[in-house]
Coordinates of C-alpha atoms and ligand atoms in Angstrom, one line a residue:
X135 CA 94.7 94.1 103.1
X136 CA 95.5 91.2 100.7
X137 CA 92.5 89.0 101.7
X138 CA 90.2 92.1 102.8
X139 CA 90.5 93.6 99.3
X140 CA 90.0 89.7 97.5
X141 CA 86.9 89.5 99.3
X142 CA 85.6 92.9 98.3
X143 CA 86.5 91.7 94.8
X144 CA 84.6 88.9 94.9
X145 CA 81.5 90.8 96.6
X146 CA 81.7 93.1 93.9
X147 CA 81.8 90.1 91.1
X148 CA 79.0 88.6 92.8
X149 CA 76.7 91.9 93.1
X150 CA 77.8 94.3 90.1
X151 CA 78.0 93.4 85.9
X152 CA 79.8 95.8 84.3
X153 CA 82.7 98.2 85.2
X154 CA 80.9 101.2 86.8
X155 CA 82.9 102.9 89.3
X156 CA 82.6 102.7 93.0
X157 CA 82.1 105.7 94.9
X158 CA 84.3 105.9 98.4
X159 CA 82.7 108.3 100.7
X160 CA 84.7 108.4 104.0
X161 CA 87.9 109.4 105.4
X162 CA 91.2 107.4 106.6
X163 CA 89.4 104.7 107.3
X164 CA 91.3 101.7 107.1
X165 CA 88.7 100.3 104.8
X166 CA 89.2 102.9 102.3
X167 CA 92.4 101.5 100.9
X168 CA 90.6 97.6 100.9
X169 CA 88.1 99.1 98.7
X170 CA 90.3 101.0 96.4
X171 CA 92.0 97.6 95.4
X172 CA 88.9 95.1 95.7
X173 CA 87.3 97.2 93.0
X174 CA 90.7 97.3 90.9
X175 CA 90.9 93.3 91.4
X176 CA 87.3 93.1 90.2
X177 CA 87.6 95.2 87.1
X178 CA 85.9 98.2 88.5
X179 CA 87.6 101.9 89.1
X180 CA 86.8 104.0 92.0
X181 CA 86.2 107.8 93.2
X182 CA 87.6 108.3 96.2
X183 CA 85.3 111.4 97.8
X184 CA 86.7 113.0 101.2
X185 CA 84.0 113.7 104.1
X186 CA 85.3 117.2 103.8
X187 CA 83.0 117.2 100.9
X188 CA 79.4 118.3 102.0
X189 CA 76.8 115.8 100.8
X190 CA 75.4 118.1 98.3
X191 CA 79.2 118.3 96.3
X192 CA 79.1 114.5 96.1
X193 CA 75.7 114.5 94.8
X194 CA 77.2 116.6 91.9
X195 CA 79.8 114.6 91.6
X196 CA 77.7 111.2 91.4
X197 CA 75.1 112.8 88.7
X198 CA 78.8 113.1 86.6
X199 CA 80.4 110.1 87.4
X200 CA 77.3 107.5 87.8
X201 CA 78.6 105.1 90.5
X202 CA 77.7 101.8 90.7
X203 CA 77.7 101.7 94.2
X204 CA 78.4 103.9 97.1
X205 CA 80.5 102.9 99.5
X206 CA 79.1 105.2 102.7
X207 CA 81.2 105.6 105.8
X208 CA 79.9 109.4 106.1
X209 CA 76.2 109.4 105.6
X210 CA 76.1 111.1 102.1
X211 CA 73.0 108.7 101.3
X212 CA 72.5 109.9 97.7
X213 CA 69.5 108.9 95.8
X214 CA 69.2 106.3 93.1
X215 CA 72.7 104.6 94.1
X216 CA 72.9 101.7 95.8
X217 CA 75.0 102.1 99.3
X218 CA 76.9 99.8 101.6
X219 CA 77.4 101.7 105.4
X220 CA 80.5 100.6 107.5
X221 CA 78.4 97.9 109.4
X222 CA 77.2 96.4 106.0
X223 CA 81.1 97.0 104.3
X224 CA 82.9 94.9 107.9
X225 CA 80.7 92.1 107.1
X226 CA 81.4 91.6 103.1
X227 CA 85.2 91.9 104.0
X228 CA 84.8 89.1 107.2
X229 CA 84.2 86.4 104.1
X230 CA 86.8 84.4 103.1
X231 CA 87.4 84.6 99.6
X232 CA 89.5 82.8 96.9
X233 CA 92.1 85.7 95.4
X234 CA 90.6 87.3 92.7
X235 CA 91.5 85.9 89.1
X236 CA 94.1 88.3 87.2
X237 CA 91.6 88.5 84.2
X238 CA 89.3 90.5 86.5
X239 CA 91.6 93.2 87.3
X240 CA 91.3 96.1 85.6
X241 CA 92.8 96.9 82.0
X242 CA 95.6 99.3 81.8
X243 CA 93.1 101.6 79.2
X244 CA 90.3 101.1 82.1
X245 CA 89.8 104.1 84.5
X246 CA 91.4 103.1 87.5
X247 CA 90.4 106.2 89.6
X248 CA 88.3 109.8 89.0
X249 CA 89.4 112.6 91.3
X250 CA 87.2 115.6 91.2
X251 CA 89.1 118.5 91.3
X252 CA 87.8 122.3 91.6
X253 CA 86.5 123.2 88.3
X254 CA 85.7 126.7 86.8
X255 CA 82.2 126.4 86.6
X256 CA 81.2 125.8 89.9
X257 CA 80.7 121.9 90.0
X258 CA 83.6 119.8 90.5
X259 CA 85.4 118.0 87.5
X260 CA 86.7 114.7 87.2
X261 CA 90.0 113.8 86.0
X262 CA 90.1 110.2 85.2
X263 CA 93.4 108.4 85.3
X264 CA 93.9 104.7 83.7
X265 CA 95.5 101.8 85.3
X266 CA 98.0 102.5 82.7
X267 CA 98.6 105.9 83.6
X268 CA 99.1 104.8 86.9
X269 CA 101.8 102.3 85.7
X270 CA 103.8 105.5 84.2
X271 CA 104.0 107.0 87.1
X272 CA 105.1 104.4 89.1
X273 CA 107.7 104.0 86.6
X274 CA 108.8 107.7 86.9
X275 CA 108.7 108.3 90.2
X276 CA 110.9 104.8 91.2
X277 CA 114.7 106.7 91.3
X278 CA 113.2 108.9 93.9
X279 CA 111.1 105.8 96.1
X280 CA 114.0 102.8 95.4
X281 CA 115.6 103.5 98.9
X282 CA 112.0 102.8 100.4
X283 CA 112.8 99.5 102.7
X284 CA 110.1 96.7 103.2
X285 CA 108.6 97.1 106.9
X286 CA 109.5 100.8 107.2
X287 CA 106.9 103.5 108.2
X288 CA 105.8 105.9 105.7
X289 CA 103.6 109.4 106.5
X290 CA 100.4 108.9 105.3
X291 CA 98.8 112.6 105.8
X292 CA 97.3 113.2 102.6
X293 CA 93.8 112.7 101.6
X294 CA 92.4 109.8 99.8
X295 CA 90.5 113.1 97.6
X296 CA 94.1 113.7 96.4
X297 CA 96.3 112.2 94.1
X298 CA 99.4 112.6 96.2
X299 CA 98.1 109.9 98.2
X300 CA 98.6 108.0 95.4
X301 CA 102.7 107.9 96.8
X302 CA 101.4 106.4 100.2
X303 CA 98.3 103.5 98.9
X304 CA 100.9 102.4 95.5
X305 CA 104.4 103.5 96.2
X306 CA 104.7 102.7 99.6
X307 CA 102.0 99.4 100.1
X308 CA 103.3 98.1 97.0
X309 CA 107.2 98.0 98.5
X310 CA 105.6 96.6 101.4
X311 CA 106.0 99.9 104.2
X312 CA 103.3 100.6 106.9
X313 CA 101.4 103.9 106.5
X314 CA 101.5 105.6 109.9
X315 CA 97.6 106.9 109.2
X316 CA 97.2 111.0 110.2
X317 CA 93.9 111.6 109.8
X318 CA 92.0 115.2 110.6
X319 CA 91.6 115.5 114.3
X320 CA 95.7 114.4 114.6
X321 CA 96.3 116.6 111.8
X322 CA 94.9 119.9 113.7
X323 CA 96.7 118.6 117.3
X324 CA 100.1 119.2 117.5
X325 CA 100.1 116.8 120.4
X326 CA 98.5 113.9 118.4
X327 CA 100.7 114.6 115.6
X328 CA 104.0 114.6 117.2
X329 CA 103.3 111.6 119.3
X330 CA 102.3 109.7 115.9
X331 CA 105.7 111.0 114.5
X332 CA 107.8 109.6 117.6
X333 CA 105.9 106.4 117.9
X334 CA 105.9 105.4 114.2
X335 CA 109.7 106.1 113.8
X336 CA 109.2 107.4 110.4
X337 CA 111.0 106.3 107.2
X338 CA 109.6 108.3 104.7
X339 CA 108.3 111.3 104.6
X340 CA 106.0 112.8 101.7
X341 CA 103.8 116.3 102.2
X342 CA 102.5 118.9 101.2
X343 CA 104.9 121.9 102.3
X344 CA 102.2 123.3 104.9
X345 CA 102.5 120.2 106.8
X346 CA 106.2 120.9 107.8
X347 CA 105.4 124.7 108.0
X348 CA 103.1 123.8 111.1
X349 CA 105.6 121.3 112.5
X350 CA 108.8 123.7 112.5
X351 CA 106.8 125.9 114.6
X352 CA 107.7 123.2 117.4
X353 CA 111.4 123.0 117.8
X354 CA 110.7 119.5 118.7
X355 CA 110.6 119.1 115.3
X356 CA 114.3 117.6 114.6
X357 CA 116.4 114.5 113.7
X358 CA 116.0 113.5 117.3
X359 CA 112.4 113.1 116.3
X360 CA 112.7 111.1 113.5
X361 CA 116.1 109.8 113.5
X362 CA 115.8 106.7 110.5
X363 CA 114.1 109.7 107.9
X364 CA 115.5 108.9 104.9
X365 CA 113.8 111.8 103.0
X366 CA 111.5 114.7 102.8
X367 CA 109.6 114.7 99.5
X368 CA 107.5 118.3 98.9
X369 CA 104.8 118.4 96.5
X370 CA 101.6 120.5 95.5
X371 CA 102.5 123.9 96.1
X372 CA 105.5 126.6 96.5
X373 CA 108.0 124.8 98.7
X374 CA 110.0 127.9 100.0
X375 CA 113.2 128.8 100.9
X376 CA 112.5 129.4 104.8
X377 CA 111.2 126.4 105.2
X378 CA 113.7 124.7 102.9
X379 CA 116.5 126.9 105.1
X380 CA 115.1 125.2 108.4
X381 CA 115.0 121.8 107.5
X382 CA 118.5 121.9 106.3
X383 CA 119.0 122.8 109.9
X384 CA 117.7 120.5 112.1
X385 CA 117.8 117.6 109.8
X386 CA 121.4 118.2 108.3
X387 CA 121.3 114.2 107.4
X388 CA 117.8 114.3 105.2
X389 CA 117.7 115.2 101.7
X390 CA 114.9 117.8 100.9
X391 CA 113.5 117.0 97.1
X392 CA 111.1 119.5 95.6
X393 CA 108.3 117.4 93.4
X394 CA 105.8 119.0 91.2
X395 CA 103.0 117.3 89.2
X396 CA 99.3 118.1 88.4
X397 CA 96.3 115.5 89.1
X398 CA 95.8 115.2 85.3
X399 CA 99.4 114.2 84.6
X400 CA 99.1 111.5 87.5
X401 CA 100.7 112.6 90.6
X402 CA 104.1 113.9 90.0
X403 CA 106.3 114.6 86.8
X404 CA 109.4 116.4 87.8
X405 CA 111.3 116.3 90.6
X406 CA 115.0 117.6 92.1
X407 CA 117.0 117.8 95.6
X408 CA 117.7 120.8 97.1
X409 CA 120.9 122.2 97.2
X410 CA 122.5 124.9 99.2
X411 CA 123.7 126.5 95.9
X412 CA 119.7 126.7 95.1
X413 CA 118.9 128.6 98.3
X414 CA 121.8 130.8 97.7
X415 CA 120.5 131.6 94.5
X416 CA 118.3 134.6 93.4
X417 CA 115.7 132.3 91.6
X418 CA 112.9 130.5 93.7
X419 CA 113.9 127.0 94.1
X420 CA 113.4 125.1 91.1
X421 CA 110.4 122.3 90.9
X422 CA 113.2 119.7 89.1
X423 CA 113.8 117.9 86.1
X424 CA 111.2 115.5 84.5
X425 CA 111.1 111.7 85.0
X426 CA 112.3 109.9 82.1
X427 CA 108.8 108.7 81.0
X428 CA 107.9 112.7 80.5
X429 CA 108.9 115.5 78.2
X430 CA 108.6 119.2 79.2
X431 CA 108.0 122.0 76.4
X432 CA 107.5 125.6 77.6
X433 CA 105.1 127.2 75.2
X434 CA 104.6 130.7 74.1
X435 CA 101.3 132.1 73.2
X436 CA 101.5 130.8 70.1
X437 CA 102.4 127.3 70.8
X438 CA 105.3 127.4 70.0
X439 CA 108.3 125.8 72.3
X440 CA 110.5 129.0 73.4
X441 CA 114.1 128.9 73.8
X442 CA 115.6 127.6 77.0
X443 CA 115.5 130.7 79.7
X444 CA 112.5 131.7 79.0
X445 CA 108.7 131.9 80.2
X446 CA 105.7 130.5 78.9
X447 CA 103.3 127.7 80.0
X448 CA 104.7 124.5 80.7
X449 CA 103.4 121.6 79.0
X450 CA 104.0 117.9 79.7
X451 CA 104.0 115.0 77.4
X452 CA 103.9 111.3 78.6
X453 CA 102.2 108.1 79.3
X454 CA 100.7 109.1 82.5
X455 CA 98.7 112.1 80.9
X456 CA 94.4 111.3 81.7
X457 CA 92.5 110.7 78.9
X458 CA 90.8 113.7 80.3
X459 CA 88.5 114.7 82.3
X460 CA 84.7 113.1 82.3
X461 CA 82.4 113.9 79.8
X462 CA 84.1 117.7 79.7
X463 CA 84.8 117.6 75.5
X464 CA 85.2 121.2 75.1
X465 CA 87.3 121.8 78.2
X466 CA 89.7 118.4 77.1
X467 CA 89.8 120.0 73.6
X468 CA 91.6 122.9 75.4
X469 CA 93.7 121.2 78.3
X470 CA 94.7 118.2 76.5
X471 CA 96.0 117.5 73.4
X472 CA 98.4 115.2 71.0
X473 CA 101.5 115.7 69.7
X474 CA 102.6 115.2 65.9
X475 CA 104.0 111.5 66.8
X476 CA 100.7 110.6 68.5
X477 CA 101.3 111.3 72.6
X478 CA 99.2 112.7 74.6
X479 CA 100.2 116.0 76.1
X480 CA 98.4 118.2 78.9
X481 CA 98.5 121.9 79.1
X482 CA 99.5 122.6 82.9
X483 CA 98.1 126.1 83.2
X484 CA 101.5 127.3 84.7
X485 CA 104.0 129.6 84.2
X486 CA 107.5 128.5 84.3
X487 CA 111.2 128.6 83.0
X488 CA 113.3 125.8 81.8
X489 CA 117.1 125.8 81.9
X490 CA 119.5 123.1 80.7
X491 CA 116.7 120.6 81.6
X492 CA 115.6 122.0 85.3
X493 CA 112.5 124.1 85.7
X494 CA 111.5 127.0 87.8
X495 CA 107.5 127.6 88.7
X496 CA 106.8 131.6 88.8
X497 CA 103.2 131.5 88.8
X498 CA 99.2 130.2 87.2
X499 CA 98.4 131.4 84.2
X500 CA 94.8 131.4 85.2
X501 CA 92.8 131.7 88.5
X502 CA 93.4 128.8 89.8
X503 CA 94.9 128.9 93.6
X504 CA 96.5 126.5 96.3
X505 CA 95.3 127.3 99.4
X506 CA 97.3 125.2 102.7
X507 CA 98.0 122.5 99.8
X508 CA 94.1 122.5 98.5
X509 CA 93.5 123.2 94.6
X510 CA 90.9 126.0 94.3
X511 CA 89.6 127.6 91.2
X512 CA 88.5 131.2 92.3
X513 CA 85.7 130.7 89.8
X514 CA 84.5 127.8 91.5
X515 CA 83.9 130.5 94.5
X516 CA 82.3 132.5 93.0
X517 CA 79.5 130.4 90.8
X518 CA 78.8 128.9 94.3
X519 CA 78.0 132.3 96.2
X520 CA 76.2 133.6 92.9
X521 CA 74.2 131.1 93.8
X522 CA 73.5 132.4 97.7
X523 CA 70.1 134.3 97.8
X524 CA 70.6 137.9 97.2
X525 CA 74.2 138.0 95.7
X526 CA 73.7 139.5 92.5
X527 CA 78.0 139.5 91.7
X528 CA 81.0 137.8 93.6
X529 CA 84.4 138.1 93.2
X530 CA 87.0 136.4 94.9
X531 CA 90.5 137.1 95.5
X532 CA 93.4 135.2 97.7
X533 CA 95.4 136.8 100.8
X534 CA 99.0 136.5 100.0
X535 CA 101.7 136.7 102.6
X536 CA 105.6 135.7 101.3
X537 CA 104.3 134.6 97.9
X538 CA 101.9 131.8 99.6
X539 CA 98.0 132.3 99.7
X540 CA 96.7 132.3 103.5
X541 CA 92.9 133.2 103.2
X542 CA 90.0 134.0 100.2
X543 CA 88.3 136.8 100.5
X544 CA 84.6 137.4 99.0
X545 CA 83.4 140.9 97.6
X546 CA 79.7 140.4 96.7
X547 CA 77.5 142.8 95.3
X548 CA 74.1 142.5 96.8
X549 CA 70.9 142.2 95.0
X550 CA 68.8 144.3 97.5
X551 CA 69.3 145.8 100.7
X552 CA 69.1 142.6 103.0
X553 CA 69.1 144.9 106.8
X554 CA 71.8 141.9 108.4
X555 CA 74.7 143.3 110.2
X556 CA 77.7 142.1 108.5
X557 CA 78.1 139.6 111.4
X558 CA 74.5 138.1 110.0
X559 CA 75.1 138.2 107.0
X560 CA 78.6 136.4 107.1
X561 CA 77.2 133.9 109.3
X562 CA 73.9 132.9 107.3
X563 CA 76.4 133.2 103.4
X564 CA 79.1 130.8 104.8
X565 CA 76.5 128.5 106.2
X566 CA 74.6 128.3 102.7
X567 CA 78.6 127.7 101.6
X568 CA 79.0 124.9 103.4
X569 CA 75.8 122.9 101.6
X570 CA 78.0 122.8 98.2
X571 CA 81.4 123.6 99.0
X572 CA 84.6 121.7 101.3
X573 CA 85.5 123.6 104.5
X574 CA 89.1 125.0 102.9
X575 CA 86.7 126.4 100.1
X576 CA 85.0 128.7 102.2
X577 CA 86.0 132.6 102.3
X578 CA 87.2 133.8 105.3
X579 CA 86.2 137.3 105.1
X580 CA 83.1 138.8 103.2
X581 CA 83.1 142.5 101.9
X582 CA 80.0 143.9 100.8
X583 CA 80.5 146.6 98.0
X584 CA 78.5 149.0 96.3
X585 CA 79.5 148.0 93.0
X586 CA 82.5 146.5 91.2
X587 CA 85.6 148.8 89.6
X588 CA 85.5 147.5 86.1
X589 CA 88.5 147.8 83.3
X590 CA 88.4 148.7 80.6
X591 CA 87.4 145.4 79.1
X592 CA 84.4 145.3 81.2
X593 CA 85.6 143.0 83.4
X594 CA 86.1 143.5 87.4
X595 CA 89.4 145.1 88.2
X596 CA 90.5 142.7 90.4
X597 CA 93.6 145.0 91.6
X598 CA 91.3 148.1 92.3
X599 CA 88.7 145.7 94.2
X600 CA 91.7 144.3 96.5
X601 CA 91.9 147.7 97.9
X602 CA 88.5 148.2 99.1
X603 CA 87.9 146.6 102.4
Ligands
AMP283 P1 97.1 119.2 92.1 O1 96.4 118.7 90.8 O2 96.1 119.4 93.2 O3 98.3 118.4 92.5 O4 97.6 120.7 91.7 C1 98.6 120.9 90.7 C2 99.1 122.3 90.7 O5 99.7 122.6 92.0 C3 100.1 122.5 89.7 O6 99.6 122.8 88.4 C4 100.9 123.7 90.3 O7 100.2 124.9 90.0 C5 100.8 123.4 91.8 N1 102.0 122.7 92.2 C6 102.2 121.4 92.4 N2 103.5 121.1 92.8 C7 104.1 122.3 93.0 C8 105.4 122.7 93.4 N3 106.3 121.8 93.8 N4 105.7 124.0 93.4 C9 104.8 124.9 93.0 N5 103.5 124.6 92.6 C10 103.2 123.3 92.6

């Protein structure tokens, strides 16, 4: 990795003035995490772009982000960017190279990597986080990583697109561990996955919750599996008490810690074992305390911090906040802010309760979902089948089952009468879908309506439409 990455570095020296980002368009390839820290080492940041990603979505996101270069290990081919492919990428990283000079790494105010999340408008948006933010979170998140031991195997699951990842290609490479590399195709076969989980005698183990949903339905699934674990770390999305209530059974030895953290305050910001008194209680478990390099507030409407106990929008304060997202001034001017002594601050968009320091999640304060661990912005839904010939309106609204979200669900008002079945129609809507939007973005069901309830504000009445089907 060391020399792979110091010959990237010096490719990148050699080819590219300036500091424009490198665009990674691949999967788990082993060359992903090579790139990632040549680029660093040479003073450039980078956007890591999953192949989930249609070609289409990363053209959008190139127009934003203006690469210097595409790295192309899944055929995205986008005009007006020069592009290395794997063949081209094997040979740059064969050549030996000198290590790269530590006055052409990046600067801790340089963007160290964009990650385009779902945004509101229908294109993706881009929050950038600095070397420097990257450096506060390492520095908050170390009481809960110290245990990691050099050599061990760590579960590396999560895709490069996200910024949990971020635990597996900093936290865990930097302590020297081995990721134990899931990628797709293991991810959706129990078989593969299990094997990979009894072969690679797993140290650490960080997830979203729906990963360990799908293993506990196999009752192979237990310390006998992975008998060195030295924790389960949850992040990204409700970790419930079911699944909280299982683990405690079959890995009695294994602490369970509940994280929480948006991409635009790097990662993670609180964090907090689980307890038996916490399952017992009536509350949902709570989401933790925050690291010592962050502050939480909960906020009224006003923007005013409320009293401890009760609800209002939780906003975090520290080093590792972005500088926001790219070129977005009017959306930054609303998400991110500074407080009176100059820090930067974020408004997280969620709903939650602080007590004597520990915090409790009960909701979004917007449309914003999590869908199997995946951020999605209903919006962005929406402006993308507005966009689909003949659907003149679009609405879309999650599936919930025990407080998670299992499905989206499309209502479209049609233009004209189009003469499809629904089967047709479904068929022809997802495929135009699937040109601009990521598999897990897709609505599983379409429902054609005549026209939309409205409230009284004009807007569609989201709880009416729920019950037409
Ligand atoms: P992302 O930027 O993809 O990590 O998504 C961040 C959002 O995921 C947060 O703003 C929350 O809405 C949600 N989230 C993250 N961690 C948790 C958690 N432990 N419990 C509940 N929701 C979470």
């Amino acid at each position: 990795l060391d020399r792979q990455a110091n010959a990237f570095a010096a490719y990148l020296r050699r080819t590219l003035p300036g500091d424009a980002p490198i665009l990674l368009y691949g999967h788990k390839e082993l060359a992903l995490p090579v790139c990632m820290f040549g680029a660093l080492r040479a003073g450039h940041g980078y956007i890591p772009v999953d192949t989930t990603y249609p070609p289409e979505r990363v053209a959008q996101i190139a127009a934003q982000a203006r690469p210097g270069l595409l790295v192309d290990l899944g055929g995205a081919a986008l005009d007006g960017v020069p592009a290395l492919d794997a063949a081209a990428l094997d040979e740059i990283l064969a050549q030996p190279a000198a290590p790269a000079p530590r006055e052409h790494w990046l600067r801790p105010e340089q963007t160290a990597y964009t990650l385009f999340t779902s945004g509101s408008t229908g294109v993706p948006k881009g929050v950038q986080i600095t070397a420097g933010n990257l450096e506060a979170f390492h520095r908050g998140v170390r009481p809960w990583f110290d245990g990691m031991r050099e050599g061990g195997a760590f579960l590396n699951e999560i895709s490069y697109s996200f910024d949990v990842s971020v635990c597996a290609l900093y936290e865990a490479l930097g302590r020297g561990m081995t990721l134990w590399t899931a990628d797709r195709q293991t991810l959706s076969d129990p078989k593969a996955l299990f094997a990979l989980l009894r072969e690679s005698e797993l140290d650490e183990w960080v997830s979203t919750p729906s990963l360990a949903e799908l293993c506990v339905q196999s009752e192979q699934f237990c310390a006998a599996l992975m008998p060195r674990l030295r924790q389960f770390l949850f992040c990204g999305e409700v970790l419930s008490k079911k699944l909280t209530e299982e683990l405690f059974r079959r890995f009695p030895d294994v602490p369970v810690v509940n994280a929480y953290g948006p991409t635009e305050a790097s990662v993670l910001v609180t964090a907090a074992r689980m307890t038996r008194q916490m399952l017992d209680a009536d509350a949902p478990l709570p989401i933790g305390r925050p690291f010592s390099t962050v502050e939480a507030r909960i906020a009224g409407p006003d923007g005013q911090t409320l009293p401890d106990g009760e609800a209002g929008e939780l906003l975090l304060i520290s080093d590792a906040v972005s500088p926001g997202y790219l070129g977005r001034d009017e959306l930054n001017a609303k998400s991110f802010f500074r407080t009176e002594d100059g820090r930067r601050g974020y408004h997280s968009g969620d709903l939650c309760r602080m007590e004597d320091g520990m915090i409790w999640y009960l909701g979004r304060l917007d449309n914003q979902v999590k869908l199997n661990g995946f951020r999605v912005e209903l919006e962005d839904v929406e402006n993308n089948l507005m966009r689909v010939p003949n659907v003149a309106r679009a609405a879309v609204l999650p599936q919930m089952q025990d407080g998670a979200v299992t499905s989206l669900t499309a209502y479209l008002l049609l233009e004209h009468p189009d003469g499809e079945s629904a089967l047709q129609r479904t068929r022809r809507i997802k495929a135009e879908l699937a040109r601009t939007l990521p598999a897990y973005m897709i609505p599983r069901k379409l429902v054609v309506v005549p026209e939309f309830p409205l409230n009284t504000n004009g807007k569609i009445d989201r709880k009416k439409l729920s019950a037409m089907r």
